[in-house]
Amino acid sequence: MVNPLIHIHPPVALALKNGEPVVALESTIVAHGMPYPANIETVQTLESLVWSGGAVPATVAVANGQIHIGCDADMLHALASEEGVWKISRRDMPLALAKGVLGATTVSGTLIGAAHAGIPVFSTGGIGGVHRGVASTWDISADLTELANADVAVVSAGAKSILDLPKTLEVLESLGIPVIGYGTDEFPAFFTRESGLDAPHRCNTAKEVAAAMHAKWTIGLEGGILVANPIPASAAAEPKAIETAIESGLLKASEQGIQGKTLTPFLLRFINESTGGASLAANRQLVESNVRLGAEIAVAYATLR
Ligand code: PSU
Ligand code: MN
């Protein structure tokens, strides 16, 4: 499967050819989700965690008219530090490729790359979903529809409570996306282990998750799976402080007319600043935990295939 618009980084290509485990990582978290230099430190740590988990990391991004499946050190650095890096979801992908810009892929953009390359596992922090205020804004992340298309299991810490979590779970159900609480009966809310909402399903081991992936795709049910892995208890944030920060962030965003693709990055920055960096520290720990689990799932799935 050679597509001229896809560039597979050599170590990733080798692993895929040999049927060895690979874990995809997104780049929007680097370019738009965290400040410099925490972002570059984080992605370097994530890549080394994948390696030490027995898999090969493939950070997905767009540059020079190609989707890159795996980035070299220079490209990671450019994504983390340059101004004007595009934020690419499905609707932006054609233009980003045609114009040859440097772009970071969201969960939806990363899923497109991972699915093309045949990478069945992707670890991130949090997915996009149905935004609070959806009745007036109609803001529903393209992450949800892409999860319905791409044969990839996404490991996330649930979804951030900048979103409307009950509505997000409803849309996931409508789209037929299995949502698995990892070691929990509750759907986790990113910074906190609890949301008060039931996770539709539960698995306690990577092997059980791999078995669900195998069953889904063997029976021809296309599309992804969401693995909701709660933030490690030692890193979890104080829910009240986070909720206060989210509410003032949402208010500020609506006062300033911030909407569309700039809303999520705005809220992430606002919450980080108003919690004095506490949310960033928690964010780093939860994404590290998701990457460790992603590597375990990729290893378990590789033995089933
Ligand atoms: N949620 C987070 N951190 C993030 C994102 C979401 O807690 O970094 C990023 C991801 O790349 C996700 C994107 O795919 O934001 C969703 O953007 P939007 O809400 O504009 O669809
Ligand atoms: Mn949106």
CSV table of C-alpha atoms and ligand atoms in Angstrom, one decimal:
chain,number,residue,atom,x,y,z
A,1,MET,CA,0.0,0.0,0.0
A,2,VAL,CA,2.1,2.9,-1.3
A,3,ASN,CA,0.4,6.2,-1.2
A,4,PRO,CA,2.4,9.2,-2.4
A,5,LEU,CA,0.9,11.5,0.2
A,6,ILE,CA,1.9,9.2,3.1
A,7,HIS,CA,5.4,9.1,4.4
A,8,ILE,CA,6.2,6.4,6.9
A,9,HIS,CA,9.2,7.0,9.1
A,10,PRO,CA,11.7,4.1,8.6
A,11,PRO,CA,11.6,2.5,12.1
A,12,VAL,CA,7.8,2.6,11.9
A,13,ALA,CA,7.8,1.1,8.4
A,14,LEU,CA,10.1,-1.7,9.6
A,15,ALA,CA,7.9,-2.5,12.6
A,16,LEU,CA,4.7,-2.6,10.4
A,17,LYS,CA,6.4,-4.8,7.8
A,18,ASN,CA,7.4,-7.3,10.6
A,19,GLY,CA,4.0,-7.2,12.3
A,20,GLU,CA,5.5,-5.7,15.4
A,21,PRO,CA,3.5,-3.4,17.8
A,22,VAL,CA,3.3,0.3,16.9
A,23,VAL,CA,1.6,3.1,18.9
A,24,ALA,CA,0.4,6.2,17.1
A,25,LEU,CA,0.6,9.6,18.9
A,26,GLU,CA,-1.0,12.9,18.0
A,27,SER,CA,0.8,16.2,17.4
A,28,THR,CA,-1.9,18.7,18.3
A,29,ILE,CA,-1.2,18.1,22.0
A,30,VAL,CA,2.4,19.2,21.2
A,31,ALA,CA,1.6,22.2,19.0
A,32,HIS,CA,-1.6,23.5,20.5
A,33,GLY,CA,-2.3,21.6,23.8
A,34,MET,CA,0.8,22.4,25.9
A,35,PRO,CA,3.2,25.4,26.1
A,36,TYR,CA,6.9,25.2,25.1
A,37,PRO,CA,9.1,23.6,26.4
A,38,ALA,CA,6.8,21.3,28.3
A,39,ASN,CA,5.4,20.1,25.0
A,40,ILE,CA,8.7,18.9,23.5
A,41,GLU,CA,9.8,17.3,26.8
A,42,THR,CA,6.4,15.5,26.9
A,43,VAL,CA,6.5,14.1,23.4
A,44,GLN,CA,10.1,12.9,23.8
A,45,THR,CA,9.1,11.2,27.1
A,46,LEU,CA,6.0,9.7,25.4
A,47,GLU,CA,8.1,8.3,22.5
A,48,SER,CA,10.6,6.7,24.9
A,49,LEU,CA,7.8,5.2,27.0
A,50,VAL,CA,6.4,3.5,23.9
A,51,TRP,CA,9.9,2.1,23.1
A,52,SER,CA,10.3,0.8,26.7
A,53,GLY,CA,6.9,-0.7,26.5
A,54,GLY,CA,8.1,-2.9,23.6
A,55,ALA,CA,6.5,-0.9,20.7
A,56,VAL,CA,7.5,1.7,18.1
A,57,PRO,CA,6.1,5.2,18.5
A,58,ALA,CA,4.6,6.9,15.4
A,59,THR,CA,3.8,10.6,16.1
A,60,VAL,CA,1.6,11.7,13.2
A,61,ALA,CA,1.9,15.2,11.6
A,62,VAL,CA,1.7,16.9,8.2
A,63,ALA,CA,4.6,18.5,6.4
A,64,ASN,CA,5.7,19.2,2.9
A,65,GLY,CA,2.5,17.8,1.4
A,66,GLN,CA,2.6,14.5,3.1
A,67,ILE,CA,1.1,12.9,6.2
A,68,HIS,CA,4.1,11.8,8.3
A,69,ILE,CA,3.6,8.5,10.2
A,70,GLY,CA,6.4,9.0,12.7
A,71,CYS,CA,8.5,12.2,13.0
A,72,ASP,CA,12.2,12.7,13.3
A,73,ALA,CA,13.6,14.9,16.1
A,74,ASP,CA,13.7,18.1,13.9
A,75,MET,CA,10.1,17.8,12.9
A,76,LEU,CA,9.0,17.3,16.6
A,77,HIS,CA,11.0,20.4,17.5
A,78,ALA,CA,9.4,22.4,14.7
A,79,LEU,CA,5.9,21.3,15.8
A,80,ALA,CA,6.6,22.3,19.4
A,81,SER,CA,8.2,25.6,18.8
A,82,GLU,CA,7.1,27.2,15.5
A,83,GLU,CA,4.4,29.8,15.2
A,84,GLY,CA,1.5,29.2,12.9
A,85,VAL,CA,1.5,25.4,12.9
A,86,TRP,CA,-1.9,24.3,11.5
A,87,LYS,CA,-4.4,22.3,13.6
A,88,ILE,CA,-5.6,19.6,11.3
A,89,SER,CA,-8.8,17.7,11.6
A,90,ARG,CA,-10.4,15.7,8.7
A,91,ARG,CA,-11.8,18.9,7.0
A,92,ASP,CA,-8.4,20.6,7.0
A,93,MET,CA,-6.3,17.6,5.7
A,94,PRO,CA,-6.8,18.2,1.9
A,95,LEU,CA,-5.8,21.8,2.1
A,96,ALA,CA,-2.9,21.2,4.5
A,97,LEU,CA,-1.5,18.6,2.1
A,98,ALA,CA,-2.1,20.7,-1.0
A,99,LYS,CA,-0.5,23.8,0.4
A,100,GLY,CA,2.5,21.9,1.9
A,101,VAL,CA,2.1,23.6,5.4
A,102,LEU,CA,3.5,22.3,8.7
A,103,GLY,CA,0.5,20.9,10.6
A,104,ALA,CA,-0.3,19.1,13.8
A,105,THR,CA,-3.0,16.5,13.7
A,106,THR,CA,-5.8,16.3,16.2
A,107,VAL,CA,-7.3,13.0,17.2
A,108,SER,CA,-9.3,13.0,14.0
A,109,GLY,CA,-6.3,13.8,11.8
A,110,THR,CA,-4.1,11.3,13.6
A,111,LEU,CA,-6.8,8.6,13.2
A,112,ILE,CA,-6.7,9.2,9.4
A,113,GLY,CA,-2.9,8.6,9.3
A,114,ALA,CA,-3.0,5.7,11.7
A,115,ALA,CA,-5.8,3.9,9.8
A,116,HIS,CA,-4.0,4.4,6.4
A,117,ALA,CA,-0.8,3.0,7.8
A,118,GLY,CA,-2.5,0.1,9.6
A,119,ILE,CA,-1.7,1.1,13.1
A,120,PRO,CA,-4.4,-0.3,15.4
A,121,VAL,CA,-3.5,1.6,18.7
A,122,PHE,CA,-3.3,5.3,19.3
A,123,SER,CA,-2.7,6.9,22.7
A,124,THR,CA,-3.5,10.5,23.6
A,125,GLY,CA,-4.6,12.7,26.5
A,126,GLY,CA,-8.3,13.5,25.9
A,127,ILE,CA,-10.5,13.3,22.9
A,128,GLY,CA,-12.7,16.1,21.6
A,129,GLY,CA,-16.5,15.7,21.9
A,130,VAL,CA,-19.7,17.5,22.3
A,131,HIS,CA,-19.1,20.9,23.7
A,132,ARG,CA,-21.1,22.5,26.5
A,133,GLY,CA,-23.5,24.9,24.8
A,134,VAL,CA,-23.9,22.7,21.8
A,135,ALA,CA,-27.5,23.7,21.4
A,136,SER,CA,-26.5,27.2,20.3
A,137,THR,CA,-23.0,26.5,18.8
A,138,TRP,CA,-23.4,23.0,17.2
A,139,ASP,CA,-19.8,22.4,18.2
A,140,ILE,CA,-19.2,18.7,18.1
A,141,SER,CA,-15.6,17.6,17.5
A,142,ALA,CA,-14.8,15.7,14.3
A,143,ASP,CA,-12.9,13.3,16.6
A,144,LEU,CA,-16.2,11.5,17.2
A,145,THR,CA,-17.1,10.9,13.6
A,146,GLU,CA,-13.5,9.9,12.8
A,147,LEU,CA,-13.6,7.4,15.6
A,148,ALA,CA,-16.6,5.8,13.9
A,149,ASN,CA,-14.6,5.5,10.6
A,150,ALA,CA,-11.1,4.4,11.6
A,151,ASP,CA,-10.2,0.9,12.7
A,152,VAL,CA,-8.1,2.1,15.6
A,153,ALA,CA,-8.4,1.8,19.4
A,154,VAL,CA,-7.8,5.2,21.1
A,155,VAL,CA,-6.5,5.3,24.7
A,156,SER,CA,-7.6,8.5,26.4
A,157,ALA,CA,-8.3,9.6,30.0
A,158,GLY,CA,-11.9,10.0,29.1
A,159,ALA,CA,-12.8,13.5,28.0
A,160,LYS,CA,-12.2,16.8,29.6
A,161,SER,CA,-15.1,18.4,31.4
A,162,ILE,CA,-14.8,21.4,29.1
A,163,LEU,CA,-17.2,19.1,27.2
A,164,ASP,CA,-20.7,18.0,27.8
A,165,LEU,CA,-19.8,14.4,28.9
A,166,PRO,CA,-23.3,12.9,28.9
A,167,LYS,CA,-24.0,14.1,25.4
A,168,THR,CA,-20.5,13.0,24.3
A,169,LEU,CA,-21.3,9.5,25.5
A,170,GLU,CA,-24.7,9.6,23.7
A,171,VAL,CA,-23.0,10.4,20.4
A,172,LEU,CA,-20.4,7.7,20.9
A,173,GLU,CA,-23.3,5.2,21.4
A,174,SER,CA,-25.1,6.5,18.3
A,175,LEU,CA,-21.9,6.0,16.2
A,176,GLY,CA,-21.5,2.5,17.5
A,177,ILE,CA,-18.1,3.2,19.2
A,178,PRO,CA,-17.5,0.8,22.2
A,179,VAL,CA,-16.4,2.8,25.2
A,180,ILE,CA,-14.3,0.7,27.7
A,181,GLY,CA,-13.5,1.9,31.2
A,182,TYR,CA,-10.1,0.5,31.9
A,183,GLY,CA,-10.1,-0.9,35.4
A,184,THR,CA,-13.2,1.2,36.3
A,185,ASP,CA,-17.0,1.2,36.0
A,186,GLU,CA,-17.0,5.0,35.6
A,187,PHE,CA,-16.3,7.1,32.6
A,188,PRO,CA,-13.3,9.2,33.7
A,189,ALA,CA,-13.2,13.0,33.3
A,190,PHE,CA,-9.6,13.6,32.3
A,191,PHE,CA,-8.3,15.5,35.3
A,192,THR,CA,-10.4,13.4,37.7
A,193,ARG,CA,-11.0,9.7,37.9
A,194,GLU,CA,-14.8,10.2,38.4
A,195,SER,CA,-17.5,11.8,36.3
A,196,GLY,CA,-20.6,10.3,37.9
A,197,LEU,CA,-21.3,8.7,34.6
A,198,ASP,CA,-21.2,4.9,34.0
A,199,ALA,CA,-18.6,3.6,31.5
A,200,PRO,CA,-20.7,1.4,29.1
A,201,HIS,CA,-18.1,-1.5,29.3
A,202,ARG,CA,-15.2,-2.5,31.5
A,203,CYS,CA,-11.9,-4.3,30.9
A,204,ASN,CA,-9.2,-5.0,33.5
A,205,THR,CA,-6.3,-6.0,31.3
A,206,ALA,CA,-4.7,-5.0,28.0
A,207,LYS,CA,-5.3,-8.6,26.8
A,208,GLU,CA,-9.1,-8.1,27.3
A,209,VAL,CA,-9.0,-4.9,25.3
A,210,ALA,CA,-7.0,-6.6,22.5
A,211,ALA,CA,-9.6,-9.4,22.4
A,212,ALA,CA,-12.4,-6.8,22.0
A,213,MET,CA,-10.5,-5.1,19.1
A,214,HIS,CA,-9.9,-8.5,17.5
A,215,ALA,CA,-13.6,-9.4,17.8
A,216,LYS,CA,-14.8,-6.1,16.4
A,217,TRP,CA,-12.7,-6.2,13.3
A,218,THR,CA,-12.9,-9.9,12.7
A,219,ILE,CA,-16.7,-9.6,12.5
A,220,GLY,CA,-16.4,-6.7,10.1
A,221,LEU,CA,-17.6,-3.9,12.4
A,222,GLU,CA,-15.6,-1.1,11.1
A,223,GLY,CA,-14.5,1.9,13.2
A,224,GLY,CA,-12.7,2.5,16.5
A,225,ILE,CA,-12.9,1.8,20.2
A,226,LEU,CA,-12.4,4.3,23.0
A,227,VAL,CA,-10.4,3.0,25.9
A,228,ALA,CA,-11.0,5.4,28.8
A,229,ASN,CA,-8.1,5.1,31.2
A,230,PRO,CA,-8.5,7.1,34.5
A,231,ILE,CA,-5.7,9.5,35.5
A,232,PRO,CA,-3.4,7.8,38.1
A,233,ALA,CA,-4.8,8.6,41.5
A,234,SER,CA,-1.6,10.3,42.7
A,235,ALA,CA,-1.9,12.8,39.8
A,236,ALA,CA,-5.6,13.5,39.9
A,237,ALA,CA,-6.6,17.1,40.3
A,238,GLU,CA,-8.9,18.7,42.9
A,239,PRO,CA,-12.3,18.7,41.0
A,240,LYS,CA,-13.5,22.0,42.4
A,241,ALA,CA,-10.5,24.0,41.3
A,242,ILE,CA,-10.7,22.5,37.8
A,243,GLU,CA,-14.4,23.2,37.5
A,244,THR,CA,-14.0,26.8,38.6
A,245,ALA,CA,-11.2,27.3,36.0
A,246,ILE,CA,-13.3,25.7,33.3
A,247,GLU,CA,-16.3,27.8,34.0
A,248,SER,CA,-14.3,31.1,33.9
A,249,GLY,CA,-12.6,29.9,30.8
A,250,LEU,CA,-15.9,29.2,29.1
A,251,LEU,CA,-17.2,32.6,30.1
A,252,LYS,CA,-14.1,34.4,28.8
A,253,ALA,CA,-14.3,32.5,25.6
A,254,SER,CA,-17.8,33.5,25.0
A,255,GLU,CA,-17.1,37.2,25.9
A,256,GLN,CA,-14.2,37.2,23.4
A,257,GLY,CA,-16.2,35.4,20.7
A,258,ILE,CA,-13.8,32.5,20.6
A,259,GLN,CA,-15.3,29.5,18.8
A,260,GLY,CA,-14.6,26.8,16.3
A,261,LYS,CA,-11.1,25.2,16.2
A,262,THR,CA,-9.5,27.8,18.4
A,263,LEU,CA,-11.9,27.1,21.4
A,264,THR,CA,-10.2,23.9,22.7
A,265,PRO,CA,-6.6,25.3,22.6
A,266,PHE,CA,-7.9,28.6,24.2
A,267,LEU,CA,-9.5,26.6,27.1
A,268,LEU,CA,-6.5,24.4,27.6
A,269,ARG,CA,-4.2,27.4,27.9
A,270,PHE,CA,-6.7,29.3,30.2
A,271,ILE,CA,-7.1,26.3,32.6
A,272,ASN,CA,-3.3,25.8,32.7
A,273,GLU,CA,-2.7,29.4,33.6
A,274,SER,CA,-5.5,29.7,36.1
A,275,THR,CA,-4.4,26.6,38.0
A,276,GLY,CA,-0.8,27.8,38.1
A,277,GLY,CA,0.4,24.9,36.0
A,278,ALA,CA,-1.2,22.2,38.1
A,279,SER,CA,-3.4,21.1,35.2
A,280,LEU,CA,-0.4,20.8,32.9
A,281,ALA,CA,1.4,18.6,35.4
A,282,ALA,CA,-1.7,16.4,35.7
A,283,ASN,CA,-2.0,16.4,31.9
A,284,ARG,CA,1.5,15.1,31.4
A,285,GLN,CA,1.1,12.3,33.9
A,286,LEU,CA,-2.2,11.1,32.4
A,287,VAL,CA,-0.9,11.1,28.9
A,288,GLU,CA,2.2,9.2,30.0
A,289,SER,CA,-0.1,6.6,31.7
A,290,ASN,CA,-2.2,6.3,28.5
A,291,VAL,CA,1.0,5.8,26.4
A,292,ARG,CA,2.1,3.0,28.7
A,293,LEU,CA,-1.3,1.3,28.4
A,294,GLY,CA,-1.3,1.9,24.6
A,295,ALA,CA,2.0,0.0,24.3
A,296,GLU,CA,0.7,-2.9,26.4
A,297,ILE,CA,-2.5,-3.1,24.3
A,298,ALA,CA,-0.4,-2.9,21.0
A,299,VAL,CA,1.8,-5.8,22.3
A,300,ALA,CA,-1.2,-7.9,23.3
A,301,TYR,CA,-2.9,-7.2,20.0
A,302,ALA,CA,0.1,-8.1,17.9
A,303,THR,CA,0.1,-11.6,19.4
A,304,LEU,CA,-3.6,-12.1,18.3
A,305,ARG,CA,-3.2,-11.0,14.7
B,1,PSU,N1,-8.6,17.6,24.6
B,1,PSU,C1,-7.6,17.7,25.5
B,1,PSU,N2,-6.3,18.0,25.1
B,1,PSU,C2,-6.1,18.2,23.7
B,1,PSU,C3,-7.1,18.1,22.8
B,1,PSU,C4,-8.4,17.8,23.3
B,1,PSU,O1,-7.8,17.5,26.7
B,1,PSU,O2,-4.9,18.5,23.4
B,1,PSU,C5,-6.9,18.3,21.4
B,1,PSU,C6,-6.8,17.0,20.6
B,1,PSU,O3,-5.9,17.1,19.6
B,1,PSU,C7,-8.2,16.8,20.1
B,1,PSU,C8,-8.5,18.3,19.7
B,1,PSU,O4,-8.3,16.0,18.9
B,1,PSU,O5,-8.0,19.0,20.8
B,1,PSU,C9,-10.0,18.5,19.6
B,1,PSU,O6,-10.2,19.8,19.0
B,1,PSU,P1,-11.7,20.3,18.7
B,1,PSU,O7,-12.4,20.4,20.0
B,1,PSU,O8,-11.5,21.6,18.0
B,1,PSU,O9,-12.3,19.2,17.8
B,2,MN,MN,-15.1,22.1,17.5
